[in-house]
PDB file of C-alpha atoms and ligand atoms in Angstrom:
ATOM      1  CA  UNK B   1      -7.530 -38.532   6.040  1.00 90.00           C
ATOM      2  CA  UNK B   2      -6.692 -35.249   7.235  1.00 96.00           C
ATOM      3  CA  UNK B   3      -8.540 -32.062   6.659  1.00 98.00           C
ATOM      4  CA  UNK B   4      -6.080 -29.424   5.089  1.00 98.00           C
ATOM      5  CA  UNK B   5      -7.160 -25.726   5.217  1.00 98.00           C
ATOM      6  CA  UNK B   6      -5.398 -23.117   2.902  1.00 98.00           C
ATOM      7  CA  UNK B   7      -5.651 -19.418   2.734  1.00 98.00           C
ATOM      8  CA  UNK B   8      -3.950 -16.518   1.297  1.00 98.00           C
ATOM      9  CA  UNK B   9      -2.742 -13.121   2.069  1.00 98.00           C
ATOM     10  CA  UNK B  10      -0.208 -10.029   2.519  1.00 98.00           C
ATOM     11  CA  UNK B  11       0.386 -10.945   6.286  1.00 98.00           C
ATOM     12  CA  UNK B  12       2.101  -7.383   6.570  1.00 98.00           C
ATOM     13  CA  UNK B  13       2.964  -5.949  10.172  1.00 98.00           C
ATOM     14  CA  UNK B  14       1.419  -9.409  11.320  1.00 98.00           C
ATOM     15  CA  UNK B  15      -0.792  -8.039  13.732  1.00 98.00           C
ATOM     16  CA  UNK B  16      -4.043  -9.650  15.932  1.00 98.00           C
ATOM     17  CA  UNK B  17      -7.025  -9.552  13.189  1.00 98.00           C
ATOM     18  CA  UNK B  18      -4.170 -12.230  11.389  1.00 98.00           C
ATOM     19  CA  UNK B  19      -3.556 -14.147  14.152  1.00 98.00           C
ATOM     20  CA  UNK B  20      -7.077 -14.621  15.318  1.00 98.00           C
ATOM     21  CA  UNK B  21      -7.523 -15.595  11.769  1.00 98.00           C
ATOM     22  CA  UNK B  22      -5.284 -17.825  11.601  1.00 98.00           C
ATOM     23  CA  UNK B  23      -6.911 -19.473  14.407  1.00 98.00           C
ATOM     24  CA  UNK B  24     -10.059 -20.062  13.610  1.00 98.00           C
ATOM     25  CA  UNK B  25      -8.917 -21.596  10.145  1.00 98.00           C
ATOM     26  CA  UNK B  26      -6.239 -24.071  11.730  1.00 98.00           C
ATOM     27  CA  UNK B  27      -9.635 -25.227  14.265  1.00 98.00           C
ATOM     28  CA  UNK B  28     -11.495 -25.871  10.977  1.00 98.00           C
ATOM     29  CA  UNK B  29      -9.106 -28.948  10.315  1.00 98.00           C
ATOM     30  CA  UNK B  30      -5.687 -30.845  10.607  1.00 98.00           C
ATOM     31  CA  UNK B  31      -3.582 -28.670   9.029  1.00 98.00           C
ATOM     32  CA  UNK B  32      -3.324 -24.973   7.928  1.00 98.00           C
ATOM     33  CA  UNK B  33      -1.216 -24.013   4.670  1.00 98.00           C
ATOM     34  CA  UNK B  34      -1.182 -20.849   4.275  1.00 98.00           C
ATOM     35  CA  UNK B  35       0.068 -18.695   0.938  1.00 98.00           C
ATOM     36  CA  UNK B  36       1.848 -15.443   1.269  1.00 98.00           C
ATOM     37  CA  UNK B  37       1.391 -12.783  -1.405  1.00 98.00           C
ATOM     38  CA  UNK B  38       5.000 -12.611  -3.326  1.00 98.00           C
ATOM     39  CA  UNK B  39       6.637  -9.104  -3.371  1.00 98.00           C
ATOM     40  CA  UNK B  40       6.136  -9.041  -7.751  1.00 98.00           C
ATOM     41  CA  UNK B  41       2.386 -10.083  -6.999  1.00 98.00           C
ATOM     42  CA  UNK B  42       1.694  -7.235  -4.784  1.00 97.00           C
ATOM     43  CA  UNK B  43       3.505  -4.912  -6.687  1.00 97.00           C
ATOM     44  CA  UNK B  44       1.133  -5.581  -9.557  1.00 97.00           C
ATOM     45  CA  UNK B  45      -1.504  -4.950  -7.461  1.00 94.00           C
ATOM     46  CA  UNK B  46       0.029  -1.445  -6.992  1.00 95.00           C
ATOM     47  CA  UNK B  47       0.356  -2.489  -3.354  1.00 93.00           C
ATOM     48  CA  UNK B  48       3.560  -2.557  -1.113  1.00 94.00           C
ATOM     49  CA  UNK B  49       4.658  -3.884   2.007  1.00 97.00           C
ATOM     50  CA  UNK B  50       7.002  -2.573   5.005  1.00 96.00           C
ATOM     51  CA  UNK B  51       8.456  -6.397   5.501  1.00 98.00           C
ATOM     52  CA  UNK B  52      10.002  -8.368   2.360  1.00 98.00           C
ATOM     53  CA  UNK B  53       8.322 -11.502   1.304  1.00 98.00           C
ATOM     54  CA  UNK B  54      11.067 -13.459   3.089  1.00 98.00           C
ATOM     55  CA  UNK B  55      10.555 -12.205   6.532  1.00 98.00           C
ATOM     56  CA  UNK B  56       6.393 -12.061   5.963  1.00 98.00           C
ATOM     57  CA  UNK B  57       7.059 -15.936   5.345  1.00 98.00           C
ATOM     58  CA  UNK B  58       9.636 -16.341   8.242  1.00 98.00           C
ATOM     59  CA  UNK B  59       6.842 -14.262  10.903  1.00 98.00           C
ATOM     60  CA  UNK B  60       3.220 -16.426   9.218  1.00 98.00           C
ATOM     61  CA  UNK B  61       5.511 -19.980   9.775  1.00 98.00           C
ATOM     62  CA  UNK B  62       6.591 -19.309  13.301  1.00 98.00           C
ATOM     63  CA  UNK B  63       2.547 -18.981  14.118  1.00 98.00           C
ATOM     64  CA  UNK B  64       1.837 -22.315  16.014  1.00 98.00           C
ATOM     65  CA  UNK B  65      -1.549 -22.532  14.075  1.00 98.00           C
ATOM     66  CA  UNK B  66       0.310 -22.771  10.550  1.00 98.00           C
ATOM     67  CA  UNK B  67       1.576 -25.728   9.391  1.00 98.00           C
ATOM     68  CA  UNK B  68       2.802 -24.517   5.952  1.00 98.00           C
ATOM     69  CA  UNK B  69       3.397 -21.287   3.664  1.00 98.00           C
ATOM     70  CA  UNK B  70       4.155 -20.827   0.245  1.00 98.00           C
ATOM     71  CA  UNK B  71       4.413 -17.946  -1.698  1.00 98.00           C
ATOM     72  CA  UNK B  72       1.623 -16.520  -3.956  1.00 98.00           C
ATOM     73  CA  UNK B  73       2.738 -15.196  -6.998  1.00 98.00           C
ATOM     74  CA  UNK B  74      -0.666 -15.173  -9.037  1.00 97.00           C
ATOM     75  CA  UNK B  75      -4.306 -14.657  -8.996  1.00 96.00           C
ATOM     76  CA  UNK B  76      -4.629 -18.145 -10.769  1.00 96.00           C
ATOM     77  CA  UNK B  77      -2.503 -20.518  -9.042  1.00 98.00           C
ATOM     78  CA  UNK B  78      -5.433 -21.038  -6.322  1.00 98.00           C
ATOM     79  CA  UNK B  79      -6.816 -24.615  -8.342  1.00 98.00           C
ATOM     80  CA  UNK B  80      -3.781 -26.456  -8.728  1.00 98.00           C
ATOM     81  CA  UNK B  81      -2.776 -25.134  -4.991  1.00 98.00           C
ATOM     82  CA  UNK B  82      -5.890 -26.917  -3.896  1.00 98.00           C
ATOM     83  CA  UNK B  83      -4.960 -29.869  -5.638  1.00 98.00           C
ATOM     84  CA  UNK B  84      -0.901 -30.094  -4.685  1.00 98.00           C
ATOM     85  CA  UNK B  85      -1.882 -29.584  -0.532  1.00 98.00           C
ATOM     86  CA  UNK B  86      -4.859 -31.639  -0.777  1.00 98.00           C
ATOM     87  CA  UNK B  87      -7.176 -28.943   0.667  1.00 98.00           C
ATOM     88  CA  UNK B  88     -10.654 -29.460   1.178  1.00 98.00           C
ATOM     89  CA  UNK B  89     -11.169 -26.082   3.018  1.00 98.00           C
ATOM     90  CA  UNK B  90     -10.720 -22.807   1.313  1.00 98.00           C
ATOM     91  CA  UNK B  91     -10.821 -19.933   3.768  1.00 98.00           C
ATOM     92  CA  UNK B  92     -10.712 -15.940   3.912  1.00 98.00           C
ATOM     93  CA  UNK B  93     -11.849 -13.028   5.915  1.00 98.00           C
ATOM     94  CA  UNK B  94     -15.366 -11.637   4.843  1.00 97.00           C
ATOM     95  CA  UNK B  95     -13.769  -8.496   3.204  1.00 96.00           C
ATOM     96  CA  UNK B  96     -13.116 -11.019   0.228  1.00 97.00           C
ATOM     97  CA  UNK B  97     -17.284 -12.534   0.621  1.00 98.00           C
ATOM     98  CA  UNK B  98     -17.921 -13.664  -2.740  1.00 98.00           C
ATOM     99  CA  UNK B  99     -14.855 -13.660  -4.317  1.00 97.00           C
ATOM    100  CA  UNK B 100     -13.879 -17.127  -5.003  1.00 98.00           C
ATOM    101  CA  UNK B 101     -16.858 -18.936  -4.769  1.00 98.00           C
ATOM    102  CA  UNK B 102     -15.862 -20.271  -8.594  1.00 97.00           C
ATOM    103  CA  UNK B 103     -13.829 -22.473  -6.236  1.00 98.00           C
ATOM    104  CA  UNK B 104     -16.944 -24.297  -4.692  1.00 98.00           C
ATOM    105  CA  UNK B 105     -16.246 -26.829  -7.422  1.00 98.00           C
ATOM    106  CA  UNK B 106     -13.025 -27.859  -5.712  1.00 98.00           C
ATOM    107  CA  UNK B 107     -13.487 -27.569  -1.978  1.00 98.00           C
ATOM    108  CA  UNK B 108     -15.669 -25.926   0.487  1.00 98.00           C
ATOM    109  CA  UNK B 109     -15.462 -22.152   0.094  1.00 98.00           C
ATOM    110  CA  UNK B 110     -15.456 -19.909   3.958  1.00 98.00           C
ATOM    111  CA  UNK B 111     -15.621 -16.574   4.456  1.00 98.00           C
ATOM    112  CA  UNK B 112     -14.911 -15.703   8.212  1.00 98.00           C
ATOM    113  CA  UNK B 113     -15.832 -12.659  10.025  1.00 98.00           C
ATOM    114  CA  UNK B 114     -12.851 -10.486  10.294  1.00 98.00           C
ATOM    115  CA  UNK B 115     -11.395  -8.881  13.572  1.00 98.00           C
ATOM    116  CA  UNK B 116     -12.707  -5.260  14.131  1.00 97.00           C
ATOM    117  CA  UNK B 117     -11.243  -2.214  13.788  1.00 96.00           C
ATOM    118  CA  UNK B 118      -7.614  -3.254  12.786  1.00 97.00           C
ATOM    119  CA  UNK B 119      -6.015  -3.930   9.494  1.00 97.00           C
ATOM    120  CA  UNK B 120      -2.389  -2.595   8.349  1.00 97.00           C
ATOM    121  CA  UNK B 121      -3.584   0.137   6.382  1.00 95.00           C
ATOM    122  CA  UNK B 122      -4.537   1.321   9.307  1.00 95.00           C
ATOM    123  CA  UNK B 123      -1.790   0.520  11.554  1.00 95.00           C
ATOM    124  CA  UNK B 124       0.462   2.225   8.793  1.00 94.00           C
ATOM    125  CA  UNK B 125      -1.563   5.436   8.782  1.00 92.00           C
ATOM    126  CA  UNK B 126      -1.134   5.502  12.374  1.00 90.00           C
ATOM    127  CA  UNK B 127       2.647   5.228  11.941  1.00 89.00           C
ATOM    128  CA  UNK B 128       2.845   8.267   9.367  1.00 86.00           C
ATOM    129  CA  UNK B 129       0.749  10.479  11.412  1.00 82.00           C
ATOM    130  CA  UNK B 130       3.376   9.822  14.350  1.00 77.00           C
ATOM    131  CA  UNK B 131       6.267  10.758  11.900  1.00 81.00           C
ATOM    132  CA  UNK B 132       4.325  13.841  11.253  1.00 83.00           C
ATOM    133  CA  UNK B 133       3.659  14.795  14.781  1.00 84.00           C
ATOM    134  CA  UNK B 134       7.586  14.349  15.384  1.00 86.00           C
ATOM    135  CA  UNK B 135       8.049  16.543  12.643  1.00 89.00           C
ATOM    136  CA  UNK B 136       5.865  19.053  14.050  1.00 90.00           C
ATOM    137  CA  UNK B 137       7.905  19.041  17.351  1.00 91.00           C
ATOM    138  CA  UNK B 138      10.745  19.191  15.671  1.00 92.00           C
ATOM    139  CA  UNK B 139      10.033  22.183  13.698  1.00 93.00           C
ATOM    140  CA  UNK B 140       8.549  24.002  16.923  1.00 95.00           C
ATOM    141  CA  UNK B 141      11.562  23.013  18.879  1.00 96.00           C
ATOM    142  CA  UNK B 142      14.078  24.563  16.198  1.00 95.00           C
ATOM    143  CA  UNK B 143      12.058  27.772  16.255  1.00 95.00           C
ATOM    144  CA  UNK B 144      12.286  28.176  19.747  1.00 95.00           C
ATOM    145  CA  UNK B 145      16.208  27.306  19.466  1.00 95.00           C
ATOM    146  CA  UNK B 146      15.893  29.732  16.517  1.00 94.00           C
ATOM    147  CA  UNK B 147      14.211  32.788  18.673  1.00 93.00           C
ATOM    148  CA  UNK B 148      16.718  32.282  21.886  1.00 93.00           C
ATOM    149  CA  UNK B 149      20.029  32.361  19.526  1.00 92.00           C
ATOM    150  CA  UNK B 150      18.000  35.994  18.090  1.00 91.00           C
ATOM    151  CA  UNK B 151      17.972  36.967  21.587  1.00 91.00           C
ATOM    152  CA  UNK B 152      21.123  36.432  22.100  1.00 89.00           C
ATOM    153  CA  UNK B 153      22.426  37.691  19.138  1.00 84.00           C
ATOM    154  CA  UNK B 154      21.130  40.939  18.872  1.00 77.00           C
ATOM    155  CA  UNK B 155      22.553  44.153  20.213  1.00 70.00           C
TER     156      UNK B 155
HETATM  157  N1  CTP I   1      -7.956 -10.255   8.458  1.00 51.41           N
HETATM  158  C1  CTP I   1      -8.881 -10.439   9.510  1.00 51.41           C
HETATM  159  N2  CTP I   1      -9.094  -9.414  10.406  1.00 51.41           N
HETATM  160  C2  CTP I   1      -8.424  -8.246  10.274  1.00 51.41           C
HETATM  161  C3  CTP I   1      -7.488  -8.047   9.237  1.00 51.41           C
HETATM  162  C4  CTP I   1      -7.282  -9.090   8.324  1.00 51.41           C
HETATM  163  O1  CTP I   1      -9.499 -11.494   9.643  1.00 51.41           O
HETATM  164  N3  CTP I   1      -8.695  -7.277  11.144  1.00 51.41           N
HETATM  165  C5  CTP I   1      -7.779 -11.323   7.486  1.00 51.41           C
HETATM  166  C6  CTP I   1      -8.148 -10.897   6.068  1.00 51.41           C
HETATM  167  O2  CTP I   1      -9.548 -10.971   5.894  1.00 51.41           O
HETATM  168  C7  CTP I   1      -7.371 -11.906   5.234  1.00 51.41           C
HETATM  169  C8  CTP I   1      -6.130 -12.159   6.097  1.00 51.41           C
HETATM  170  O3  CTP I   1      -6.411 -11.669   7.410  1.00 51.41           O
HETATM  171  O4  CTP I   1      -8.122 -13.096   5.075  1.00 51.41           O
HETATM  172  C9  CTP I   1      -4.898 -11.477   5.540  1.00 51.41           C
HETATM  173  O5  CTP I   1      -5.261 -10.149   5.338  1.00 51.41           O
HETATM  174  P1  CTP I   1      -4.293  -8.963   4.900  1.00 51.41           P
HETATM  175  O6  CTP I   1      -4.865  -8.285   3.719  1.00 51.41           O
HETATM  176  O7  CTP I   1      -2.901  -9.421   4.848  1.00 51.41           O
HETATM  177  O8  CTP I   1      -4.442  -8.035   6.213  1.00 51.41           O
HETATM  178  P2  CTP I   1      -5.072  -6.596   6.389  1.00 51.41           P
HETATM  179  O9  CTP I   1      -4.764  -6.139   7.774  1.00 51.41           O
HETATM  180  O10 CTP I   1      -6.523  -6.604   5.958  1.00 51.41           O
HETATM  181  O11 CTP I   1      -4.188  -5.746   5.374  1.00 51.41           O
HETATM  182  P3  CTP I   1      -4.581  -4.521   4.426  1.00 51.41           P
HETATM  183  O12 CTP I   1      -5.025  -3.405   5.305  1.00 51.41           O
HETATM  184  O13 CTP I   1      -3.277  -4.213   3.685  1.00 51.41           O
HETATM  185  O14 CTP I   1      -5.667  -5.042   3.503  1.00 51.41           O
END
């Protein structure tokens, strides 16, 4: 029989911390099915993402180590998902330890270590402080353009 894995997640700016991820859960079995928070689920988690569900979907199912992805739409669907892919591995990154082990009772419950030091908040802070440092430049740039036109102006 094979050994399905399933997971969940945002998946935004797919970056290395998911791919390594992903990884390590598709070596845990046969297959990895994998379920991508819905743009109306994050959203009532006061959370947004730069890419729409669609192309979050699109980017997870072209990784080689995924097999499947559907989209997650509630905290509450995780049971029945167990049942309708068969899984008999439930897997997350440790920054969720302890959060579904009510799902023991189904399948085996993982917590992997996560990747260090990357995550998208943090890759989207990065990107707003380089808007803001083009910002900067531009606003020193027009003050210089601003000071020669004075100089050139006055009398
Ligand atoms: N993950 C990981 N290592 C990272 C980042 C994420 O193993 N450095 C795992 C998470 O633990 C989760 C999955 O990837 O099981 C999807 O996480 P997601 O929340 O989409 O990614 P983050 O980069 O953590 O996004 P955010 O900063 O928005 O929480």
């Amino acid at each position: 029989m094979l050994k399905i894995v399933i997971t969940y997640g945002t998946f935004d700016l797919f970056h290395v911390g998911h791919i390594r991820l992903l990884k390590r859960l598709r070596a845990l079995g046969d297959q990895l099915v994998v379920g991508i928070s819905s743009d109306e689920f994050n959203q009532s988690k006061g959370k947004s993402s730069f890419f729409s569900y669609e192309e979050r979907a699109e980017i997870v199912n072209a990784c080689k180590y995924v097999d499947k992805v559907f989209p997650e739409n509630s905290w509450d669907q995780k049971v029945s998902d167990i049942e309708k892919y068969g899984a008999s591995i439930f897997a997350m990154g440790d920054d969720w330890e302890g959060k579904f082990d009510h799902l023991k009772e189904f399948c085996d419950v993982l917590y992997l270590a996560r990747t260090e030091d990357i995550s998208t908040t943090d890759i989207k802070k990065k990107l707003s402080k380089f808007d803001q440092d083009k910002i900067n430049d531009l606003e020193s740039a027009l003050y210089d353009i601003m000071d020669i036109v004075k100089t050139l102006t006055v009398k």
